[in-house]
PDB file of C-alpha atoms in Angstrom:
ATOM      1  CA  UNK A   1     146.998  83.930  50.233  1.00 50.00           C
ATOM      2  CA  UNK A   2     145.367  87.357  50.430  1.00 52.00           C
ATOM      3  CA  UNK A   3     142.071  85.682  51.305  1.00 56.00           C
ATOM      4  CA  UNK A   4     143.691  83.778  54.193  1.00 54.00           C
ATOM      5  CA  UNK A   5     145.219  87.020  55.482  1.00 58.00           C
ATOM      6  CA  UNK A   6     141.859  88.795  55.336  1.00 59.00           C
ATOM      7  CA  UNK A   7     140.121  85.923  57.124  1.00 62.00           C
ATOM      8  CA  UNK A   8     142.791  85.918  59.814  1.00 67.00           C
ATOM      9  CA  UNK A   9     142.407  89.672  60.281  1.00 66.00           C
ATOM     10  CA  UNK A  10     138.620  89.401  60.489  1.00 72.00           C
ATOM     11  CA  UNK A  11     138.893  86.561  62.992  1.00 80.00           C
ATOM     12  CA  UNK A  12     141.235  88.624  65.161  1.00 84.00           C
ATOM     13  CA  UNK A  13     138.885  91.607  65.019  1.00 85.00           C
ATOM     14  CA  UNK A  14     135.955  89.382  65.935  1.00 84.00           C
ATOM     15  CA  UNK A  15     137.842  88.114  68.991  1.00 86.00           C
ATOM     16  CA  UNK A  16     138.726  91.662  70.013  1.00 86.00           C
ATOM     17  CA  UNK A  17     135.070  92.659  69.599  1.00 85.00           C
ATOM     18  CA  UNK A  18     133.932  89.843  71.879  1.00 83.00           C
ATOM     19  CA  UNK A  19     136.536  90.911  74.397  1.00 85.00           C
ATOM     20  CA  UNK A  20     135.391  94.542  74.585  1.00 84.00           C
ATOM     21  CA  UNK A  21     131.694  93.616  74.482  1.00 79.00           C
ATOM     22  CA  UNK A  22     130.242  93.718  77.982  1.00 68.00           C
ATOM     23  CA  UNK A  23     128.630  90.489  79.136  1.00 62.00           C
ATOM     24  CA  UNK A  24     130.409  88.167  76.672  1.00 62.00           C
ATOM     25  CA  UNK A  25     132.241  85.829  79.032  1.00 60.00           C
ATOM     26  CA  UNK A  26     132.692  82.768  76.845  1.00 64.00           C
ATOM     27  CA  UNK A  27     136.480  82.995  77.266  1.00 76.00           C
ATOM     28  CA  UNK A  28     138.615  83.899  80.309  1.00 82.00           C
ATOM     29  CA  UNK A  29     140.178  86.889  78.540  1.00 83.00           C
ATOM     30  CA  UNK A  30     136.730  88.342  77.822  1.00 80.00           C
ATOM     31  CA  UNK A  31     135.648  87.968  81.425  1.00 81.00           C
ATOM     32  CA  UNK A  32     138.936  89.418  82.636  1.00 86.00           C
ATOM     33  CA  UNK A  33     138.505  92.450  80.382  1.00 86.00           C
ATOM     34  CA  UNK A  34     135.047  93.086  81.801  1.00 83.00           C
ATOM     35  CA  UNK A  35     136.429  92.930  85.326  1.00 86.00           C
ATOM     36  CA  UNK A  36     139.310  95.279  84.491  1.00 89.00           C
ATOM     37  CA  UNK A  37     136.993  97.698  82.672  1.00 87.00           C
ATOM     38  CA  UNK A  38     134.527  97.851  85.555  1.00 85.00           C
ATOM     39  CA  UNK A  39     137.332  98.111  88.098  1.00 89.00           C
ATOM     40  CA  UNK A  40     138.995 100.949  86.176  1.00 90.00           C
ATOM     41  CA  UNK A  41     135.745 102.894  86.054  1.00 87.00           C
ATOM     42  CA  UNK A  42     135.019 102.434  89.756  1.00 89.00           C
ATOM     43  CA  UNK A  43     138.617 103.326  90.679  1.00 91.00           C
ATOM     44  CA  UNK A  44     138.426 106.456  88.523  1.00 89.00           C
ATOM     45  CA  UNK A  45     135.168 107.621  90.077  1.00 87.00           C
ATOM     46  CA  UNK A  46     136.355 106.914  93.629  1.00 90.00           C
ATOM     47  CA  UNK A  47     139.615 108.774  93.001  1.00 89.00           C
ATOM     48  CA  UNK A  48     137.750 111.746  91.523  1.00 85.00           C
ATOM     49  CA  UNK A  49     135.416 111.933  94.527  1.00 87.00           C
ATOM     50  CA  UNK A  50     138.162 111.543  97.135  1.00 91.00           C
ATOM     51  CA  UNK A  51     140.263 114.214  95.438  1.00 87.00           C
ATOM     52  CA  UNK A  52     137.600 116.795  96.293  1.00 85.00           C
ATOM     53  CA  UNK A  53     138.354 116.360 100.023  1.00 89.00           C
ATOM     54  CA  UNK A  54     141.191 118.661 101.020  1.00 88.00           C
ATOM     55  CA  UNK A  55     142.515 116.411 103.794  1.00 89.00           C
ATOM     56  CA  UNK A  56     142.584 113.374 101.491  1.00 88.00           C
ATOM     57  CA  UNK A  57     144.089 115.411  98.676  1.00 87.00           C
ATOM     58  CA  UNK A  58     146.968 116.575 100.874  1.00 88.00           C
ATOM     59  CA  UNK A  59     147.809 113.025 101.964  1.00 89.00           C
ATOM     60  CA  UNK A  60     146.999 110.968  98.897  1.00 91.00           C
ATOM     61  CA  UNK A  61     146.792 113.521  96.084  1.00 88.00           C
ATOM     62  CA  UNK A  62     149.669 112.065  94.068  1.00 91.00           C
ATOM     63  CA  UNK A  63     148.243 108.538  94.256  1.00 93.00           C
ATOM     64  CA  UNK A  64     144.758 109.705  93.286  1.00 91.00           C
ATOM     65  CA  UNK A  65     146.103 111.620  90.286  1.00 90.00           C
ATOM     66  CA  UNK A  66     148.091 108.568  89.227  1.00 93.00           C
ATOM     67  CA  UNK A  67     144.986 106.382  89.438  1.00 92.00           C
ATOM     68  CA  UNK A  68     143.088 108.893  87.323  1.00 89.00           C
ATOM     69  CA  UNK A  69     145.785 109.091  84.653  1.00 91.00           C
ATOM     70  CA  UNK A  70     146.111 105.292  84.401  1.00 93.00           C
ATOM     71  CA  UNK A  71     142.370 104.677  84.223  1.00 92.00           C
ATOM     72  CA  UNK A  72     141.860 107.461  81.676  1.00 90.00           C
ATOM     73  CA  UNK A  73     144.585 105.890  79.536  1.00 92.00           C
ATOM     74  CA  UNK A  74     142.655 102.623  79.745  1.00 93.00           C
ATOM     75  CA  UNK A  75     139.496 104.436  78.564  1.00 91.00           C
ATOM     76  CA  UNK A  76     141.446 105.806  75.600  1.00 91.00           C
ATOM     77  CA  UNK A  77     142.721 102.349  74.644  1.00 92.00           C
ATOM     78  CA  UNK A  78     139.204 100.948  75.054  1.00 91.00           C
ATOM     79  CA  UNK A  79     137.877 103.632  72.688  1.00 91.00           C
ATOM     80  CA  UNK A  80     140.502 102.745  70.066  1.00 92.00           C
ATOM     81  CA  UNK A  81     139.576  99.055  70.322  1.00 92.00           C
ATOM     82  CA  UNK A  82     135.897  99.866  69.895  1.00 91.00           C
ATOM     83  CA  UNK A  83     136.658 101.956  66.814  1.00 91.00           C
ATOM     84  CA  UNK A  84     138.688  99.053  65.450  1.00 90.00           C
ATOM     85  CA  UNK A  85     135.752  96.657  65.980  1.00 89.00           C
ATOM     86  CA  UNK A  86     132.980  99.014  64.838  1.00 88.00           C
ATOM     87  CA  UNK A  87     132.405  96.865  61.754  1.00 85.00           C
ATOM     88  CA  UNK A  88     131.594  93.915  64.025  1.00 84.00           C
ATOM     89  CA  UNK A  89     129.049  96.034  65.891  1.00 82.00           C
ATOM     90  CA  UNK A  90     127.377  97.117  62.647  1.00 84.00           C
ATOM     91  CA  UNK A  91     128.005  94.198  60.259  1.00 81.00           C
ATOM     92  CA  UNK A  92     125.395  95.417  57.779  1.00 83.00           C
ATOM     93  CA  UNK A  93     127.279  98.693  57.222  1.00 85.00           C
ATOM     94  CA  UNK A  94     130.489  99.428  55.364  1.00 86.00           C
ATOM     95  CA  UNK A  95     133.713 100.097  57.280  1.00 85.00           C
ATOM     96  CA  UNK A  96     133.344 103.886  57.104  1.00 87.00           C
ATOM     97  CA  UNK A  97     129.630 103.968  57.913  1.00 89.00           C
ATOM     98  CA  UNK A  98     130.108 101.536  60.812  1.00 88.00           C
ATOM     99  CA  UNK A  99     132.836 103.771  62.215  1.00 89.00           C
ATOM    100  CA  UNK A 100     130.639 106.884  61.937  1.00 91.00           C
ATOM    101  CA  UNK A 101     127.660 105.023  63.420  1.00 90.00           C
ATOM    102  CA  UNK A 102     129.658 104.081  66.515  1.00 89.00           C
ATOM    103  CA  UNK A 103     131.320 107.481  66.953  1.00 90.00           C
ATOM    104  CA  UNK A 104     127.964 109.300  66.766  1.00 91.00           C
ATOM    105  CA  UNK A 105     126.088 106.821  68.968  1.00 88.00           C
ATOM    106  CA  UNK A 106     125.388 107.528  72.620  1.00 83.00           C
ATOM    107  CA  UNK A 107     127.933 104.933  73.726  1.00 84.00           C
ATOM    108  CA  UNK A 108     130.525 106.296  71.334  1.00 87.00           C
ATOM    109  CA  UNK A 109     130.121 109.871  72.582  1.00 87.00           C
ATOM    110  CA  UNK A 110     130.316 108.714  76.213  1.00 85.00           C
ATOM    111  CA  UNK A 111     133.441 106.682  75.470  1.00 87.00           C
ATOM    112  CA  UNK A 112     135.064 109.669  73.764  1.00 88.00           C
ATOM    113  CA  UNK A 113     134.224 112.090  76.566  1.00 84.00           C
ATOM    114  CA  UNK A 114     135.527 109.585  79.111  1.00 85.00           C
ATOM    115  CA  UNK A 115     139.121 110.403  78.211  1.00 86.00           C
ATOM    116  CA  UNK A 116     139.254 113.355  75.785  1.00 84.00           C
ATOM    117  CA  UNK A 117     138.569 116.174  78.337  1.00 82.00           C
ATOM    118  CA  UNK A 118     141.495 114.881  80.411  1.00 83.00           C
ATOM    119  CA  UNK A 119     143.963 115.566  77.586  1.00 83.00           C
ATOM    120  CA  UNK A 120     142.392 118.677  76.034  1.00 78.00           C
ATOM    121  CA  UNK A 121     143.854 121.139  78.614  1.00 74.00           C
ATOM    122  CA  UNK A 122     147.290 120.248  77.251  1.00 71.00           C
ATOM    123  CA  UNK A 123     146.310 121.937  73.974  1.00 72.00           C
ATOM    124  CA  UNK A 124     143.748 124.434  75.328  1.00 69.00           C
ATOM    125  CA  UNK A 125     144.817 125.492  78.863  1.00 68.00           C
ATOM    126  CA  UNK A 126     142.222 128.257  79.009  1.00 64.00           C
ATOM    127  CA  UNK A 127     139.335 125.780  78.972  1.00 58.00           C
ATOM    128  CA  UNK A 128     140.497 123.568  81.819  1.00 62.00           C
ATOM    129  CA  UNK A 129     137.430 124.343  83.986  1.00 60.00           C
ATOM    130  CA  UNK A 130     134.970 123.486  81.205  1.00 62.00           C
ATOM    131  CA  UNK A 131     136.866 120.332  80.266  1.00 64.00           C
ATOM    132  CA  UNK A 132     136.868 119.158  83.886  1.00 68.00           C
ATOM    133  CA  UNK A 133     133.078 119.405  83.916  1.00 68.00           C
ATOM    134  CA  UNK A 134     132.841 116.971  80.985  1.00 68.00           C
ATOM    135  CA  UNK A 135     134.717 114.334  82.971  1.00 70.00           C
ATOM    136  CA  UNK A 136     131.484 113.664  84.826  1.00 72.00           C
ATOM    137  CA  UNK A 137     130.324 111.891  81.654  1.00 73.00           C
ATOM    138  CA  UNK A 138     132.502 108.938  82.675  1.00 75.00           C
ATOM    139  CA  UNK A 139     129.883 107.872  85.173  1.00 75.00           C
ATOM    140  CA  UNK A 140     127.538 107.080  82.272  1.00 73.00           C
ATOM    141  CA  UNK A 141     129.805 104.162  81.433  1.00 75.00           C
ATOM    142  CA  UNK A 142     128.206 102.419  84.409  1.00 70.00           C
ATOM    143  CA  UNK A 143     125.157 101.819  82.241  1.00 68.00           C
ATOM    144  CA  UNK A 144     127.145  99.114  80.471  1.00 67.00           C
ATOM    145  CA  UNK A 145     126.585  96.999  83.574  1.00 62.00           C
ATOM    146  CA  UNK A 146     123.044  96.592  82.180  1.00 58.00           C
ATOM    147  CA  UNK A 147     124.368  93.605  80.268  1.00 52.00           C
ATOM    148  CA  UNK A 148     124.633  91.731  83.572  1.00 52.00           C
ATOM    149  CA  UNK A 149     121.326  92.767  85.164  1.00 51.00           C
ATOM    150  CA  UNK A 150     118.008  92.121  83.464  1.00 54.00           C
ATOM    151  CA  UNK A 151     116.212  94.486  85.873  1.00 59.00           C
ATOM    152  CA  UNK A 152     118.291  97.397  84.558  1.00 61.00           C
ATOM    153  CA  UNK A 153     117.705  96.271  80.984  1.00 63.00           C
ATOM    154  CA  UNK A 154     113.975  96.414  81.634  1.00 71.00           C
ATOM    155  CA  UNK A 155     114.235 100.147  82.383  1.00 73.00           C
ATOM    156  CA  UNK A 156     116.010 100.758  79.086  1.00 72.00           C
ATOM    157  CA  UNK A 157     113.518  98.663  77.135  1.00 74.00           C
ATOM    158  CA  UNK A 158     110.532 100.395  78.724  1.00 81.00           C
ATOM    159  CA  UNK A 159     111.878 103.849  77.863  1.00 81.00           C
ATOM    160  CA  UNK A 160     112.589 102.768  74.274  1.00 80.00           C
ATOM    161  CA  UNK A 161     109.157 101.232  73.786  1.00 82.00           C
ATOM    162  CA  UNK A 162     107.294 104.110  75.401  1.00 85.00           C
ATOM    163  CA  UNK A 163     109.406 106.969  74.033  1.00 86.00           C
ATOM    164  CA  UNK A 164     106.595 108.299  71.818  1.00 88.00           C
ATOM    165  CA  UNK A 165     104.117 108.434  74.703  1.00 88.00           C
ATOM    166  CA  UNK A 166     106.736 109.934  77.001  1.00 88.00           C
ATOM    167  CA  UNK A 167     107.613 112.615  74.455  1.00 90.00           C
ATOM    168  CA  UNK A 168     103.914 113.403  74.073  1.00 89.00           C
ATOM    169  CA  UNK A 169     103.485 113.757  77.826  1.00 87.00           C
ATOM    170  CA  UNK A 170     106.571 115.984  78.060  1.00 87.00           C
ATOM    171  CA  UNK A 171     105.162 118.129  75.251  1.00 90.00           C
ATOM    172  CA  UNK A 172     101.872 118.480  77.157  1.00 87.00           C
ATOM    173  CA  UNK A 173     103.743 119.515  80.299  1.00 86.00           C
ATOM    174  CA  UNK A 174     105.806 122.076  78.349  1.00 87.00           C
ATOM    175  CA  UNK A 175     102.698 123.607  76.757  1.00 88.00           C
ATOM    176  CA  UNK A 176     100.965 123.753  80.126  1.00 87.00           C
ATOM    177  CA  UNK A 177     104.004 125.437  81.702  1.00 87.00           C
ATOM    178  CA  UNK A 178     104.028 128.149  79.013  1.00 88.00           C
ATOM    179  CA  UNK A 179     100.265 128.674  79.319  1.00 88.00           C
ATOM    180  CA  UNK A 180     100.368 129.013  83.109  1.00 87.00           C
ATOM    181  CA  UNK A 181     103.346 131.372  82.852  1.00 87.00           C
ATOM    182  CA  UNK A 182     101.380 133.635  80.527  1.00 88.00           C
ATOM    183  CA  UNK A 183      98.341 133.541  82.797  1.00 88.00           C
ATOM    184  CA  UNK A 184     100.350 134.358  85.896  1.00 88.00           C
ATOM    185  CA  UNK A 185     102.091 137.217  84.111  1.00 88.00           C
ATOM    186  CA  UNK A 186      98.717 138.735  83.275  1.00 88.00           C
ATOM    187  CA  UNK A 187      97.566 138.520  86.889  1.00 89.00           C
ATOM    188  CA  UNK A 188     100.772 139.389  88.746  1.00 88.00           C
ATOM    189  CA  UNK A 189     102.680 141.823  86.541  1.00 87.00           C
ATOM    190  CA  UNK A 190     101.059 144.939  87.983  1.00 87.00           C
ATOM    191  CA  UNK A 191     101.477 143.742  91.580  1.00 89.00           C
ATOM    192  CA  UNK A 192     105.047 142.382  91.122  1.00 88.00           C
ATOM    193  CA  UNK A 193     106.650 144.045  88.098  1.00 86.00           C
ATOM    194  CA  UNK A 194     110.148 143.065  89.243  1.00 86.00           C
ATOM    195  CA  UNK A 195     109.256 139.374  89.606  1.00 84.00           C
ATOM    196  CA  UNK A 196     106.946 138.860  86.623  1.00 85.00           C
ATOM    197  CA  UNK A 197     108.720 141.204  84.223  1.00 83.00           C
ATOM    198  CA  UNK A 198     107.589 139.589  80.945  1.00 81.00           C
ATOM    199  CA  UNK A 199     105.543 136.740  79.528  1.00 76.00           C
ATOM    200  CA  UNK A 200     108.243 134.133  80.131  1.00 77.00           C
ATOM    201  CA  UNK A 201     109.537 135.299  83.481  1.00 76.00           C
ATOM    202  CA  UNK A 202     107.075 132.981  85.217  1.00 80.00           C
ATOM    203  CA  UNK A 203     108.513 129.828  83.628  1.00 84.00           C
ATOM    204  CA  UNK A 204     110.605 129.143  86.746  1.00 84.00           C
ATOM    205  CA  UNK A 205     107.574 129.585  88.984  1.00 84.00           C
ATOM    206  CA  UNK A 206     105.503 127.380  86.688  1.00 84.00           C
ATOM    207  CA  UNK A 207     108.107 124.607  86.632  1.00 83.00           C
ATOM    208  CA  UNK A 208     108.627 124.605  90.391  1.00 81.00           C
ATOM    209  CA  UNK A 209     104.870 124.598  90.996  1.00 82.00           C
ATOM    210  CA  UNK A 210     103.983 121.915  88.488  1.00 80.00           C
ATOM    211  CA  UNK A 211     106.870 119.564  89.136  1.00 78.00           C
ATOM    212  CA  UNK A 212     107.356 120.151  92.885  1.00 75.00           C
ATOM    213  CA  UNK A 213     105.563 122.090  95.619  1.00 71.00           C
ATOM    214  CA  UNK A 214     107.334 125.355  94.830  1.00 72.00           C
ATOM    215  CA  UNK A 215     110.488 126.830  96.319  1.00 76.00           C
ATOM    216  CA  UNK A 216     108.960 130.006  97.731  1.00 75.00           C
ATOM    217  CA  UNK A 217     111.286 132.362  95.873  1.00 79.00           C
ATOM    218  CA  UNK A 218     108.551 133.353  93.377  1.00 82.00           C
ATOM    219  CA  UNK A 219     104.905 133.259  94.382  1.00 83.00           C
ATOM    220  CA  UNK A 220     101.673 135.130  93.607  1.00 88.00           C
ATOM    221  CA  UNK A 221     100.452 137.851  95.938  1.00 89.00           C
ATOM    222  CA  UNK A 222      97.115 138.754  94.349  1.00 90.00           C
ATOM    223  CA  UNK A 223      93.905 136.906  95.166  1.00 90.00           C
ATOM    224  CA  UNK A 224      93.320 135.767  91.588  1.00 90.00           C
ATOM    225  CA  UNK A 225      96.974 134.745  91.265  1.00 88.00           C
ATOM    226  CA  UNK A 226      96.792 132.596  94.388  1.00 89.00           C
ATOM    227  CA  UNK A 227      93.511 131.051  93.271  1.00 90.00           C
ATOM    228  CA  UNK A 228      95.037 130.208  89.881  1.00 87.00           C
ATOM    229  CA  UNK A 229      98.098 128.845  91.634  1.00 86.00           C
ATOM    230  CA  UNK A 230      95.931 126.420  93.630  1.00 87.00           C
ATOM    231  CA  UNK A 231      94.226 125.182  90.459  1.00 87.00           C
ATOM    232  CA  UNK A 232      97.575 124.818  88.671  1.00 84.00           C
ATOM    233  CA  UNK A 233      99.011 122.864  91.603  1.00 83.00           C
ATOM    234  CA  UNK A 234      96.133 120.363  91.495  1.00 85.00           C
ATOM    235  CA  UNK A 235      96.359 120.063  87.725  1.00 83.00           C
ATOM    236  CA  UNK A 236     100.121 119.669  87.956  1.00 80.00           C
ATOM    237  CA  UNK A 237      99.743 116.566  90.120  1.00 80.00           C
ATOM    238  CA  UNK A 238      97.659 114.922  87.420  1.00 81.00           C
ATOM    239  CA  UNK A 239      99.814 116.056  84.519  1.00 81.00           C
ATOM    240  CA  UNK A 240     103.080 114.908  86.088  1.00 78.00           C
ATOM    241  CA  UNK A 241     101.413 111.563  86.832  1.00 83.00           C
ATOM    242  CA  UNK A 242     101.004 110.950  83.086  1.00 84.00           C
ATOM    243  CA  UNK A 243     104.634 109.923  82.371  1.00 86.00           C
ATOM    244  CA  UNK A 244     104.682 108.035  85.674  1.00 83.00           C
ATOM    245  CA  UNK A 245     101.663 106.019  84.577  1.00 86.00           C
ATOM    246  CA  UNK A 246     103.172 105.386  81.157  1.00 86.00           C
ATOM    247  CA  UNK A 247     106.387 104.049  82.679  1.00 83.00           C
ATOM    248  CA  UNK A 248     104.487 101.953  85.231  1.00 84.00           C
ATOM    249  CA  UNK A 249     102.320 100.418  82.492  1.00 84.00           C
ATOM    250  CA  UNK A 250     105.477  99.783  80.477  1.00 82.00           C
ATOM    251  CA  UNK A 251     107.029  97.913  83.394  1.00 79.00           C
ATOM    252  CA  UNK A 252     103.953  95.721  83.751  1.00 81.00           C
ATOM    253  CA  UNK A 253     103.935  94.964  80.015  1.00 80.00           C
ATOM    254  CA  UNK A 254     107.658  94.232  79.924  1.00 73.00           C
ATOM    255  CA  UNK A 255     107.601  91.890  82.908  1.00 73.00           C
ATOM    256  CA  UNK A 256     104.514  90.139  81.507  1.00 77.00           C
ATOM    257  CA  UNK A 257     106.370  89.689  78.223  1.00 71.00           C
ATOM    258  CA  UNK A 258     109.419  88.284  80.028  1.00 65.00           C
ATOM    259  CA  UNK A 259     107.166  85.910  81.982  1.00 69.00           C
ATOM    260  CA  UNK A 260     105.516  84.665  78.771  1.00 68.00           C
ATOM    261  CA  UNK A 261     108.917  84.167  77.133  1.00 59.00           C
ATOM    262  CA  UNK A 262     110.143  82.196  80.135  1.00 59.00           C
ATOM    263  CA  UNK A 263     107.057  79.994  80.009  1.00 62.00           C
ATOM    264  CA  UNK A 264     107.517  79.454  76.275  1.00 56.00           C
ATOM    265  CA  UNK A 265     111.169  78.625  76.839  1.00 52.00           C
ATOM    266  CA  UNK A 266     110.253  76.090  79.505  1.00 56.00           C
ATOM    267  CA  UNK A 267     107.696  74.514  77.189  1.00 54.00           C
ATOM    268  CA  UNK A 268     110.125  74.435  74.280  1.00 52.00           C
ATOM    269  CA  UNK A 269     112.748  72.819  76.510  1.00 52.00           C
ATOM    270  CA  UNK A 270     110.681  69.620  76.553  1.00 53.00           C
ATOM    271  CA  UNK A 271     112.372  67.089  74.280  1.00 62.00           C
ATOM    272  CA  UNK A 272     110.734  64.086  72.619  1.00 66.00           C
ATOM    273  CA  UNK A 273     112.468  60.873  71.627  1.00 73.00           C
ATOM    274  CA  UNK A 274     110.889  59.146  68.649  1.00 77.00           C
ATOM    275  CA  UNK A 275     111.339  55.365  68.355  1.00 80.00           C
ATOM    276  CA  UNK A 276     109.943  53.201  65.572  1.00 83.00           C
ATOM    277  CA  UNK A 277     109.617  49.570  66.544  1.00 83.00           C
ATOM    278  CA  UNK A 278     110.739  46.841  64.181  1.00 81.00           C
ATOM    279  CA  UNK A 279     109.903  43.148  64.235  1.00 77.00           C
ATOM    280  CA  UNK A 280     113.171  42.283  65.984  1.00 76.00           C
ATOM    281  CA  UNK A 281     112.721  44.756  68.854  1.00 78.00           C
ATOM    282  CA  UNK A 282     112.177  43.156  72.246  1.00 79.00           C
ATOM    283  CA  UNK A 283     109.415  45.648  73.010  1.00 82.00           C
ATOM    284  CA  UNK A 284     107.196  44.166  70.312  1.00 79.00           C
ATOM    285  CA  UNK A 285     104.454  42.024  71.802  1.00 72.00           C
ATOM    286  CA  UNK A 286     104.751  43.661  75.209  1.00 79.00           C
ATOM    287  CA  UNK A 287     102.350  46.012  76.887  1.00 77.00           C
ATOM    288  CA  UNK A 288     103.343  49.514  77.976  1.00 76.00           C
ATOM    289  CA  UNK A 289     103.210  48.402  81.595  1.00 75.00           C
ATOM    290  CA  UNK A 290     105.654  45.566  80.931  1.00 74.00           C
ATOM    291  CA  UNK A 291     108.352  47.912  79.546  1.00 77.00           C
ATOM    292  CA  UNK A 292     109.335  49.107  83.028  1.00 72.00           C
ATOM    293  CA  UNK A 293     110.692  52.464  81.812  1.00 75.00           C
ATOM    294  CA  UNK A 294     112.660  54.694  84.240  1.00 72.00           C
ATOM    295  CA  UNK A 295     110.432  56.774  86.481  1.00 64.00           C
ATOM    296  CA  UNK A 296     111.409  60.013  84.713  1.00 66.00           C
ATOM    297  CA  UNK A 297     110.431  58.743  81.252  1.00 73.00           C
ATOM    298  CA  UNK A 298     106.903  58.304  79.909  1.00 74.00           C
ATOM    299  CA  UNK A 299     105.420  57.373  76.555  1.00 79.00           C
ATOM    300  CA  UNK A 300     103.540  60.475  75.486  1.00 76.00           C
ATOM    301  CA  UNK A 301     101.771  58.839  72.567  1.00 80.00           C
ATOM    302  CA  UNK A 302     101.875  55.896  70.199  1.00 84.00           C
ATOM    303  CA  UNK A 303     101.394  56.420  66.478  1.00 83.00           C
ATOM    304  CA  UNK A 304     100.071  53.355  64.656  1.00 81.00           C
ATOM    305  CA  UNK A 305      99.224  53.458  60.967  1.00 76.00           C
ATOM    306  CA  UNK A 306      99.441  57.243  61.045  1.00 74.00           C
ATOM    307  CA  UNK A 307      96.934  57.550  63.891  1.00 77.00           C
ATOM    308  CA  UNK A 308      97.745  58.409  67.520  1.00 79.00           C
ATOM    309  CA  UNK A 309      96.615  55.937  70.151  1.00 75.00           C
ATOM    310  CA  UNK A 310      95.661  56.639  73.733  1.00 71.00           C
ATOM    311  CA  UNK A 311      98.456  55.251  75.873  1.00 75.00           C
ATOM    312  CA  UNK A 312      97.327  52.809  78.555  1.00 71.00           C
ATOM    313  CA  UNK A 313      99.217  50.358  80.679  1.00 70.00           C
ATOM    314  CA  UNK A 314      97.690  47.398  78.819  1.00 71.00           C
ATOM    315  CA  UNK A 315      98.307  48.839  75.330  1.00 76.00           C
ATOM    316  CA  UNK A 316     100.111  46.154  73.279  1.00 76.00           C
ATOM    317  CA  UNK A 317     103.079  47.328  71.202  1.00 83.00           C
ATOM    318  CA  UNK A 318     103.437  46.117  67.642  1.00 83.00           C
ATOM    319  CA  UNK A 319     106.043  46.346  64.878  1.00 82.00           C
ATOM    320  CA  UNK A 320     105.755  49.628  63.002  1.00 83.00           C
ATOM    321  CA  UNK A 321     104.535  51.561  66.054  1.00 84.00           C
ATOM    322  CA  UNK A 322     106.171  54.951  66.595  1.00 84.00           C
ATOM    323  CA  UNK A 323     106.671  55.776  70.259  1.00 81.00           C
ATOM    324  CA  UNK A 324     107.118  59.380  71.413  1.00 79.00           C
ATOM    325  CA  UNK A 325     108.942  59.305  74.719  1.00 78.00           C
ATOM    326  CA  UNK A 326     109.537  62.354  76.904  1.00 73.00           C
ATOM    327  CA  UNK A 327     110.661  63.164  80.410  1.00 67.00           C
ATOM    328  CA  UNK A 328     108.042  63.414  83.100  1.00 56.00           C
TER     329      UNK A 328
END
């Protein structure tokens, strides 16, 4: 009896897990939940944006706040359901470890911050401004739409596969920024002591020069400083191109992989029908041409006495032959 109860509970949790899992639309309720979840997120974001306009806020402020409160409540319920089904997400882990794994994952943190900052001011009124800032995290829930669009999934896969190379390129950029900051401090400190006050005061200049074309708020005035700035600008173009090249190569590899998988899937979709002829079969004693098979079916090969035969229109079929038939 206890076993039946446990199985029933596990079955219910599995159904709930399929319902909250994005992209699982095998049942109407699962598809409906996806639609409601996406609609709630879009409604919440639209309401938050419109509320920043004073004219809209004066006319529709109450409605917008109501939309926000309802959608945030939905996010809270969604988070509870995902905690309840954490074991289904991590079946290899125990109940407690699965729960911790979800709560500490990126998705879990985003789900928590989607509703928690809305309610925290009730307990901590002094931090209302900081809590409001965290509400922006809700927009990250849009990444769940990746389950519907392979092109968005490709971006995620490329970043995951190339994360080591990307981290290496970011490390190179960081080292180069520190080195150029130190060099510029040495050249410009005497001429601009208020701008380049210490060894790391040029980090902002270095970042804006390497990653953009500079903002003009900090710039060298000495001849050597300007000459170094020109060299750094040229080098910056090449250095910043490193992660761009890595991501581009990753896209090419990923799409090539997808193309190969699609070709393999198409090849594997070919089905063969194996028929062994007996003495009583009407095909015995007839040639392949006389069978008059449908136009979409062909005899791929004939196995006789364990050896494949070359199929020709005049090939005579005998008892014991094994015919492999496939679609054209």
